[in-house]
Coordinates of C-alpha atoms in Angstrom, one line a residue:
Chain M
S147 CA -20.8 -27.4 -22.2
A148 CA -21.3 -27.8 -18.5
A149 CA -21.0 -24.1 -18.3
L150 CA -23.8 -23.7 -20.8
L151 CA -26.1 -26.0 -18.8
N152 CA -25.4 -23.9 -15.7
K153 CA -26.3 -20.9 -17.8
E154 CA -23.0 -19.4 -16.8
E155 CA -21.0 -17.3 -19.2
F156 CA -17.9 -19.1 -20.1
K157 CA -14.8 -17.1 -19.5
I158 CA -11.3 -18.1 -20.6
P159 CA -9.1 -18.3 -17.5
S160 CA -6.5 -15.6 -17.2
L161 CA -2.9 -16.6 -17.6
Q162 CA -2.5 -15.8 -13.9
D163 CA -5.2 -18.2 -13.0
I164 CA -3.6 -20.9 -15.2
C165 CA -0.2 -20.3 -13.4
I166 CA -1.8 -20.4 -10.0
K167 CA -3.5 -23.7 -10.7
I168 CA -0.2 -25.3 -11.8
I169 CA 1.5 -23.9 -8.7
T170 CA -1.3 -25.3 -6.4
D171 CA -1.3 -28.7 -8.2
N172 CA 2.5 -29.0 -7.8
I173 CA 2.9 -27.5 -4.3
E174 CA 4.2 -30.8 -2.9
A175 CA 7.1 -30.7 -5.3
V176 CA 8.3 -27.1 -5.1
D177 CA 11.5 -27.9 -6.9
L178 CA 9.6 -28.5 -10.1
L179 CA 8.3 -25.0 -10.1
G180 CA 11.8 -23.5 -10.8
E181 CA 14.3 -21.5 -9.0
I182 CA 13.2 -18.0 -7.9
G183 CA 14.9 -15.4 -5.7
V184 CA 13.7 -14.1 -2.3
I185 CA 12.5 -10.8 -3.8
N186 CA 10.4 -12.6 -6.3
M187 CA 9.0 -14.8 -3.6
K188 CA 7.6 -11.7 -1.9
K189 CA 6.2 -10.5 -5.1
I190 CA 4.6 -13.9 -5.8
S191 CA 3.1 -13.9 -2.3
R192 CA 1.5 -10.5 -3.0
I193 CA 0.2 -11.7 -6.4
L194 CA -1.4 -14.7 -4.8
S195 CA -3.0 -12.5 -2.2
K196 CA -4.3 -10.2 -4.9
N197 CA -5.9 -13.2 -6.7
R198 CA -7.3 -14.3 -3.4
S199 CA -5.4 -17.6 -3.8
L200 CA -3.1 -17.5 -0.8
N201 CA -4.4 -20.5 1.2
S202 CA -3.2 -23.3 3.5
K203 CA -1.8 -25.1 0.5
T204 CA -0.1 -22.4 -1.5
M205 CA 1.3 -20.9 1.7
S206 CA 3.8 -23.7 2.0
L207 CA 5.6 -22.3 -1.0
F208 CA 7.0 -19.5 1.2
L209 CA 8.0 -21.4 4.3
D210 CA 11.7 -21.7 4.3
R211 CA 13.9 -22.5 7.3
S212 CA 16.3 -19.6 6.6
L213 CA 13.5 -17.0 6.4
K214 CA 13.9 -13.8 8.5
E215 CA 10.9 -11.9 7.3
L216 CA 7.5 -13.1 6.3
E217 CA 4.6 -11.1 5.1
F218 CA 1.2 -12.4 4.1
W219 CA -1.2 -9.8 2.8
D220 CA -4.3 -11.9 3.0
C221 CA -4.5 -14.8 5.5
S222 CA -8.3 -15.2 5.3
H223 CA -7.9 -18.6 3.6
I224 CA -5.1 -19.9 5.8
D225 CA -6.5 -22.1 8.5
R226 CA -5.4 -22.8 12.1
D227 CA -3.1 -25.7 11.4
A228 CA -1.4 -24.0 8.6
L229 CA -0.7 -20.9 10.7
N230 CA 1.1 -23.1 13.2
Q231 CA 3.3 -24.3 10.4
I232 CA 4.8 -20.7 10.1
A233 CA 6.2 -21.1 13.6
S234 CA 7.3 -24.7 13.2
F235 CA 9.0 -24.3 9.8
C236 CA 10.5 -20.8 10.1
S237 CA 11.6 -20.6 13.8
D238 CA 14.2 -18.0 13.0
I239 CA 11.8 -15.4 11.8
E240 CA 12.4 -11.8 13.0
K241 CA 9.6 -9.9 11.4
L242 CA 6.1 -11.3 10.9
N243 CA 3.3 -9.5 9.2
L244 CA -0.1 -11.2 8.9
N245 CA -2.9 -9.2 7.3
M246 CA -6.6 -10.1 7.5
C247 CA -5.7 -12.8 10.0
G248 CA -9.2 -13.5 11.3
Q249 CA -8.4 -17.2 11.5
L250 CA -5.6 -16.7 14.0
H251 CA -6.7 -18.6 17.1
N252 CA -5.5 -18.3 20.7
E253 CA -3.5 -21.6 20.3
N254 CA -1.7 -20.1 17.3
L255 CA -0.5 -17.2 19.3
Q256 CA 0.4 -19.4 22.2
Y257 CA 2.4 -21.6 19.9
F258 CA 4.2 -18.6 18.4
G259 CA 5.0 -17.6 22.0
T260 CA 6.9 -20.8 22.6
K261 CA 8.6 -21.1 19.2
L262 CA 9.6 -17.8 17.6
H263 CA 12.5 -16.9 19.8
K264 CA 14.0 -14.4 17.4
L265 CA 10.8 -12.5 16.7
Q266 CA 11.2 -8.7 17.1
H267 CA 8.4 -7.2 15.1
L268 CA 4.9 -8.5 15.0
T269 CA 2.2 -6.9 12.8
L270 CA -1.4 -8.2 12.8
N271 CA -4.4 -6.8 11.1
G272 CA -7.8 -8.2 12.3
P273 CA -6.8 -10.8 14.9
F274 CA -10.2 -10.7 16.5
L275 CA -10.2 -14.3 17.8
I276 CA -7.3 -13.6 20.2
S277 CA -8.7 -13.1 23.6
D278 CA -7.7 -10.5 26.2
V279 CA -6.2 -13.2 28.4
M280 CA -4.2 -14.7 25.5
W281 CA -2.7 -11.3 24.7
Q282 CA -1.5 -11.0 28.3
D283 CA 0.0 -14.5 28.2
F284 CA 1.7 -13.8 25.0
F285 CA 3.4 -10.6 26.2
D286 CA 4.5 -12.4 29.3
S287 CA 6.1 -15.2 27.3
E288 CA 9.8 -15.3 26.4
V289 CA 8.9 -14.3 22.8
G290 CA 6.6 -11.5 23.8
K291 CA 9.1 -9.9 26.1
N292 CA 11.6 -9.4 23.2
L293 CA 9.3 -7.4 20.9
K294 CA 10.7 -4.2 19.6
G295 CA 7.8 -3.5 17.3
F296 CA 4.1 -4.3 17.8
N297 CA 1.5 -3.2 15.3
I298 CA -2.2 -4.1 15.7
R299 CA -5.3 -3.1 13.9
N300 CA -9.0 -3.9 13.8
T301 CA -9.9 -6.0 16.8
H302 CA -12.2 -5.3 19.7
R303 CA -10.6 -7.9 21.9
F304 CA -7.4 -6.0 22.6
T305 CA -8.3 -4.3 25.8
G306 CA -6.7 -2.0 28.4
D307 CA -5.3 -5.0 30.3
S308 CA -3.7 -6.3 27.1
L309 CA -2.1 -2.9 26.5
I310 CA -0.8 -2.8 30.1
A311 CA 0.8 -6.3 29.7
L312 CA 2.4 -5.1 26.4
L313 CA 3.8 -2.0 28.0
D314 CA 5.0 -3.8 31.2
N315 CA 6.9 -6.3 29.2
C316 CA 8.3 -4.3 26.3
G317 CA 7.3 -0.7 26.8
P318 CA 10.8 1.0 27.1
N319 CA 12.2 -1.2 24.2
L320 CA 9.4 -0.5 21.7
E321 CA 10.6 1.2 18.6
A322 CA 7.4 0.8 16.6
L323 CA 3.9 0.8 18.0
T324 CA 0.6 0.9 16.1
L325 CA -2.8 1.0 17.8
S326 CA -5.5 1.4 15.2
K327 CA -9.2 0.9 15.3
L328 CA -9.1 -0.9 18.6
D329 CA -12.6 -0.6 20.0
G330 CA -11.8 -2.6 23.1
L331 CA -9.7 0.3 24.4
T332 CA -12.4 2.6 25.8
N333 CA -10.7 4.0 29.0
K334 CA -8.7 7.1 28.7
A335 CA -6.5 6.1 31.6
H336 CA -5.1 3.2 29.6
Y337 CA -4.0 5.5 26.8
D338 CA -2.6 7.9 29.3
I339 CA -0.1 5.4 30.7
L340 CA 1.6 5.2 27.2
A341 CA 3.6 8.3 28.1
H342 CA 5.2 6.6 31.1
Y343 CA 6.5 3.6 29.2
L344 CA 7.5 4.7 25.8
Q345 CA 11.0 6.1 25.4
N346 CA 12.6 4.9 22.1
L347 CA 9.9 5.2 19.5
K348 CA 10.7 5.6 15.8
H349 CA 7.3 4.8 14.5
L350 CA 4.0 5.7 16.3
E351 CA 0.5 5.3 15.0
I352 CA -2.6 5.9 17.1
S353 CA -5.5 6.1 14.8
Y354 CA -9.3 6.0 14.8
P355 CA -9.8 5.5 18.6
N356 CA -13.2 4.3 19.9
K357 CA -14.0 7.8 21.1
E358 CA -12.3 11.0 20.0
E359 CA -11.7 12.2 23.6
L360 CA -9.5 9.2 24.4
I361 CA -6.6 10.9 22.6
D362 CA -6.0 14.5 23.7
D363 CA -3.3 17.1 23.3
D364 CA -1.8 16.5 26.8
L365 CA -1.3 12.8 26.2
M366 CA 0.4 13.4 22.8
V367 CA 2.6 16.2 24.1
N368 CA 3.8 14.0 26.9
I369 CA 4.6 11.2 24.5
L370 CA 6.4 13.5 22.1
A371 CA 8.4 15.1 24.9
T372 CA 10.2 11.8 25.6
N373 CA 10.2 10.3 22.1
G374 CA 10.5 13.4 19.9
G375 CA 14.2 13.0 19.4
T376 CA 13.9 9.5 17.8
L377 CA 10.5 9.6 16.3
E378 CA 10.5 9.4 12.5
T379 CA 6.9 8.5 11.7
L380 CA 3.8 9.9 13.5
I381 CA 0.3 8.9 12.4
L382 CA -2.7 10.3 14.2
D383 CA -5.5 9.9 11.6
G384 CA -8.9 10.3 13.0
C385 CA -7.9 11.5 16.5
S386 CA -10.2 14.4 16.0
D387 CA -10.0 15.7 19.6
L388 CA -6.4 16.9 18.9
T389 CA -5.9 20.7 18.3
D390 CA -3.3 23.2 17.4
Q391 CA -1.6 22.5 20.7
L392 CA -0.4 19.1 19.4
L393 CA 1.6 21.0 16.7
I394 CA 2.7 24.0 18.8
S395 CA 3.5 22.3 22.1
G396 CA 4.3 18.8 20.9
I397 CA 5.7 18.6 17.4
K398 CA 7.4 21.9 17.1
P399 CA 9.7 21.8 20.2
F400 CA 10.4 18.0 20.3
C401 CA 10.2 16.3 16.9
T402 CA 13.7 16.9 15.4
A403 CA 13.9 13.7 13.4
L404 CA 10.3 13.5 12.1
S405 CA 9.9 12.8 8.4
K406 CA 6.4 11.3 8.0
L407 CA 3.4 13.1 9.5
S408 CA -0.2 12.0 8.9
L409 CA -3.0 14.0 10.5
A410 CA -6.0 13.1 8.4
K411 CA -9.4 14.2 9.7
L412 CA -8.0 16.5 12.4
D413 CA -10.7 19.1 11.9
Q414 CA -9.7 21.3 14.7
L415 CA -6.4 22.3 13.2
T416 CA -6.2 25.9 12.1
D417 CA -4.0 28.2 10.1
S418 CA -2.7 29.8 13.2
G419 CA -1.5 26.4 14.5
L420 CA 0.3 25.6 11.2
T421 CA 1.8 29.1 10.8
Q422 CA 3.2 29.1 14.4
T423 CA 4.6 25.6 14.0
F424 CA 6.2 25.7 10.6
T425 CA 7.5 29.3 10.6
N426 CA 11.1 29.2 11.7
W427 CA 11.0 25.5 12.7
T428 CA 14.7 25.1 12.4
I429 CA 15.3 22.0 14.6
N430 CA 13.6 19.9 11.9
G431 CA 15.1 19.9 8.4
G432 CA 11.9 19.2 6.5
L433 CA 9.2 16.6 6.2
M434 CA 9.0 14.0 3.4
D435 CA 5.6 12.5 3.6
V436 CA 2.6 14.5 4.9
N437 CA -1.1 13.9 5.0
F438 CA -3.5 16.8 5.9
S439 CA -6.5 15.2 4.1
R440 CA -9.9 16.3 5.5
C441 CA -8.3 18.9 7.8
L442 CA -11.3 21.0 6.8
H443 CA -10.4 24.3 8.4
L444 CA -6.9 24.8 7.0
T445 CA -6.6 27.6 4.4
D446 CA -4.0 29.3 2.2
D447 CA -1.9 31.0 4.9
G448 CA -1.3 27.9 7.1
M449 CA -0.6 25.7 4.1
F450 CA 1.9 28.1 2.7
A451 CA 3.8 28.2 6.0
F452 CA 4.0 24.4 5.9
L453 CA 5.0 24.2 2.3
E454 CA 7.7 26.9 2.7
H455 CA 9.2 24.9 5.5
S456 CA 9.2 21.5 3.7
S457 CA 9.4 22.4 0.0
Q458 CA 12.9 21.0 -0.4
T459 CA 12.2 17.7 1.2
I460 CA 8.6 16.8 0.5
V461 CA 8.1 13.6 -1.6
E462 CA 4.5 12.7 -0.9
L463 CA 1.7 15.0 0.0
N464 CA -2.0 14.5 0.5
L465 CA -4.3 17.5 0.7
N466 CA -7.5 15.7 -0.3
S467 CA -10.6 17.7 0.8
V468 CA -8.7 20.7 2.3
K469 CA -11.5 22.5 0.7
E470 CA -10.8 26.1 1.6
L471 CA -7.5 26.2 -0.4
S472 CA -7.9 28.8 -3.1
K473 CA -6.3 29.5 -6.4
G474 CA -4.3 32.3 -4.7
L475 CA -2.2 29.7 -2.9
F476 CA -1.1 28.0 -6.1
T477 CA -0.2 31.3 -7.9
K478 CA 1.8 32.3 -4.8
L479 CA 3.6 28.9 -5.0
S480 CA 4.4 29.5 -8.7
R481 CA 6.3 32.7 -7.8
K482 CA 7.9 31.7 -4.6
L483 CA 8.5 27.9 -4.1
Y484 CA 10.0 25.0 -5.9
F485 CA 9.5 21.3 -5.0
P486 CA 12.5 19.3 -6.3
L487 CA 11.5 15.9 -4.8
L488 CA 7.7 15.9 -4.8
T489 CA 6.5 12.7 -6.6
T490 CA 2.9 12.2 -5.7
L491 CA 0.2 14.7 -4.8
D492 CA -3.5 14.3 -4.0
I493 CA -5.5 17.5 -4.3
G494 CA -8.8 15.8 -4.9
F495 CA -11.9 17.8 -3.8
V496 CA -10.0 21.0 -3.6
R497 CA -12.4 22.6 -5.9
S498 CA -10.5 25.7 -6.8
V499 CA -8.0 23.6 -8.7
D500 CA -8.3 24.2 -12.4
D501 CA -6.2 23.7 -15.6
S502 CA -3.9 26.7 -14.8
V503 CA -3.2 25.2 -11.3
L504 CA -2.3 21.9 -12.9
S505 CA 0.2 23.6 -15.2
I506 CA 1.7 25.5 -12.2
L507 CA 2.1 22.3 -10.3
S508 CA 3.7 20.6 -13.3
R509 CA 6.2 23.4 -13.4
V510 CA 7.1 23.9 -9.7
A511 CA 7.4 20.2 -9.1
P512 CA 9.6 18.7 -11.9
K513 CA 9.6 15.2 -10.5
L514 CA 5.8 15.0 -9.9
K515 CA 4.6 11.7 -11.4
I516 CA 1.1 11.1 -10.0
L517 CA -1.4 13.9 -9.4
E518 CA -4.9 13.0 -8.2
V519 CA -7.7 15.4 -8.9
Y520 CA -10.9 13.4 -8.2
G521 CA -13.8 15.8 -7.6
D522 CA -12.0 18.8 -9.1
N523 CA -14.4 19.5 -11.8
K524 CA -12.6 22.4 -13.4
C525 CA -9.8 20.2 -14.5
T526 CA -9.9 19.2 -18.2
P527 CA -7.6 17.4 -20.6
K528 CA -6.6 20.8 -22.0
A529 CA -4.3 21.6 -19.1
L530 CA -0.7 22.2 -20.2
V531 CA 1.4 19.8 -18.2
R532 CA 4.6 17.7 -18.7
D533 CA 4.2 14.5 -20.7
D534 CA 5.4 12.3 -17.9
L535 CA 2.9 13.6 -15.3
R536 CA -0.1 11.3 -14.8
I537 CA -3.2 13.1 -13.8
I538 CA -5.8 10.8 -12.3
G539 CA -9.5 11.4 -11.7
R540 CA -10.6 14.0 -14.2
E541 CA -14.3 13.7 -15.0
I542 CA -13.6 13.3 -18.6
D543 CA -11.3 10.3 -18.0
S544 CA -14.0 8.1 -16.5
I545 CA -16.7 8.4 -19.1
Chain C
M161 CA -13.0 3.9 -21.5
S162 CA -13.3 6.7 -24.1
D163 CA -9.6 6.3 -25.1
T164 CA -9.9 2.7 -26.2
E165 CA -13.1 3.2 -28.1
E166 CA -11.3 5.6 -30.3
I167 CA -9.1 2.8 -31.7
T168 CA -10.4 2.5 -35.3
Q169 CA -10.6 -0.5 -37.5
D170 CA -7.6 0.8 -39.4
E171 CA -5.5 0.9 -36.2
Q172 CA -6.6 -2.6 -35.3
N173 CA -4.8 -3.9 -38.3
Q174 CA -1.5 -2.5 -37.1
V175 CA 1.3 -4.6 -36.0
V176 CA 2.8 -4.2 -32.5
T177 CA 6.4 -5.2 -31.8
L178 CA 7.3 -6.4 -28.3
I179 CA 11.0 -6.6 -27.4
S180 CA 12.3 -8.8 -24.7
K181 CA 15.2 -8.1 -22.2
D182 CA 17.5 -10.3 -24.3
G183 CA 16.7 -8.5 -27.5
F184 CA 14.2 -10.9 -29.1
Q185 CA 11.4 -9.2 -31.1
F186 CA 7.8 -10.5 -31.2
Q187 CA 5.4 -9.1 -33.8
L188 CA 1.6 -9.5 -33.3
P189 CA -1.5 -7.7 -34.5
K190 CA -2.5 -4.9 -32.2
E191 CA -5.9 -6.5 -31.7
V192 CA -4.2 -9.5 -30.1
A193 CA -1.8 -7.4 -28.0
L194 CA -4.9 -5.6 -26.5
V195 CA -5.7 -8.8 -24.6
S196 CA -3.1 -7.6 -22.1
G197 CA -4.5 -4.8 -19.9
T198 CA -1.0 -3.2 -19.5
L199 CA -0.3 -3.2 -23.2
K200 CA -3.8 -1.9 -23.8
S201 CA -3.2 1.2 -21.7
M202 CA 0.3 1.7 -23.1
L203 CA -1.1 1.6 -26.7
S204 CA -4.1 3.8 -26.2
T205 CA -2.6 6.9 -24.5
S206 CA -0.4 9.8 -25.4
F207 CA 2.7 7.7 -24.5
K208 CA 5.4 7.2 -27.0
E209 CA 4.5 3.6 -27.3
S210 CA 1.2 4.2 -28.9
A211 CA 2.8 6.3 -31.7
T212 CA 5.6 3.8 -32.5
N213 CA 3.8 0.5 -31.6
R214 CA 7.2 -0.7 -30.2
I215 CA 7.3 -1.8 -26.6
I216 CA 10.5 -2.7 -24.8
L217 CA 9.9 -4.9 -21.8
H218 CA 13.1 -4.4 -19.9
D219 CA 12.9 -7.2 -17.4
M220 CA 11.2 -9.9 -19.4
E221 CA 13.1 -12.8 -20.9
A222 CA 12.2 -14.1 -24.3
V223 CA 11.0 -17.5 -23.2
L224 CA 8.4 -15.9 -20.9
L225 CA 7.4 -13.3 -23.4
E226 CA 6.9 -15.9 -26.1
K227 CA 4.5 -17.7 -23.8
V228 CA 2.6 -14.5 -23.0
V229 CA 2.2 -13.8 -26.8
E230 CA 1.0 -17.4 -27.3
Y231 CA -1.6 -16.8 -24.5
C232 CA -2.7 -13.5 -26.1
F233 CA -3.4 -15.4 -29.4
Y234 CA -5.1 -18.2 -27.5
N235 CA -7.4 -15.8 -25.6
W236 CA -8.1 -13.7 -28.7
K237 CA -9.0 -16.8 -30.7
Y238 CA -11.3 -18.5 -28.1
E239 CA -12.8 -15.6 -26.3
G240 CA -16.5 -16.2 -25.8
Q241 CA -16.4 -19.8 -27.0
V242 CA -17.1 -22.9 -25.0
D243 CA -15.2 -26.2 -25.0
V244 CA -11.8 -24.6 -25.6
P245 CA -8.6 -26.7 -25.4
D246 CA -6.5 -26.1 -22.2
F247 CA -3.6 -23.7 -22.5
D248 CA -0.4 -25.5 -21.8
V249 CA 2.2 -24.0 -19.4
P250 CA 5.3 -26.0 -18.5
T251 CA 5.4 -26.6 -14.7
E252 CA 8.9 -25.2 -14.2
M253 CA 7.8 -21.9 -15.8
A254 CA 4.7 -21.3 -13.6
L255 CA 6.2 -19.1 -10.9
E256 CA 8.1 -16.8 -13.2
L257 CA 5.2 -16.6 -15.6
L258 CA 2.9 -15.6 -12.8
V259 CA 5.1 -12.6 -12.1
V260 CA 5.2 -11.6 -15.7
S261 CA 1.4 -12.1 -16.3
D262 CA 0.7 -10.0 -13.2
F263 CA 2.7 -7.2 -14.7
L264 CA 1.1 -7.5 -18.1
E265 CA -2.4 -8.0 -16.7
V266 CA -3.2 -11.1 -18.7

């Protein structure tokens, strides 16, 4: 009745809300909530994040002395004191991943730097309260020196000096590095020193730099020349200053172990670059996960060269908005290529795609499960495709 | 969604059978089963489930599934009303039930 007075519509709480309330109310007596394995704990942490219910209170459910890995998808409701509890309760942690951690304060990171002696991989998204000086102190600390993986996104306070401190302390040991959307890095010289330090990378992401000219072909070729042999993942989304030279002089000669490549929004890539790279690229056995979305100038010839090279290995492929691809490419595929492992494909906004293309894809990729076709207005429910292939985004579906 | 609007009155009277991991069967009117988002999409597509109205839930134990079915009836009965009684969940079931209800979208 209170709801009526407030003129709110009364809604029955979902079963998830009911469960979360019980969990929150009983958080002090975790034993009462029943036994549940480590895998399910991870799942529960994700479900709580999804319901925006991960907070300083529910968080304590996951703090266990024996924990080696901790991942919180949404830390926006976890306050400063609670964040310190992570380090005091789980001092053996090796991998820590905090998403949306806008509440992470300088003193939290300082505390982590004195406590988490086994920490090897740190992933932070949105730590915008951490100051430039604090970053330097952290990398100089006993904990910071040990890092093998450092992934950071979405903060303007991570500057050139922070990056130098990171590289000075851990550069040659780094196996994983992500620098994404860091608007405090505005000096090209700071990016250029990356090539001098990095030697052992398996995972590298440099994406959406402050200005496109910060990341150029020379820099990437230099990095790939020393790390190409070990590098498995390369993500350069939004580094739109990069050209065909990245492919021809960097990726082709050096990247023997590469399996995931993401080059979204690299609008200077051309067919000639792709053809030269992927034709007779024998030192690499094939890529598994590739993203060419919004590479607007690629057309049939370059794409065919790539697909021919990786057809046996490709599992995930994103060609969203590669708008010049024509129907001819797909008919050629149906005669010449077969994709035994391809599972998900996004060909949204490739407007030449119609029902006959869908049935070709259904046939040449027998394991294909999810096919996204947003914006392809020639696709209808009449397409003849396998029963177990889910097609998402047809206009008719959303009405 | 166009698919769901096509469910006719006749179909609403149908009975859906849910089968738990340990082999227990739960029968409920289709209308009640549609409370669950996941079951709703399984029952309103070209999948096998919508023809047979039998859904096997491979990793769901009977105690949990029973509670979910109970909730579906509760939600179906009281939807849109005010002053409804609380839905009772045993404390020791809360964590596991949360995982299951996330999967079934209830």
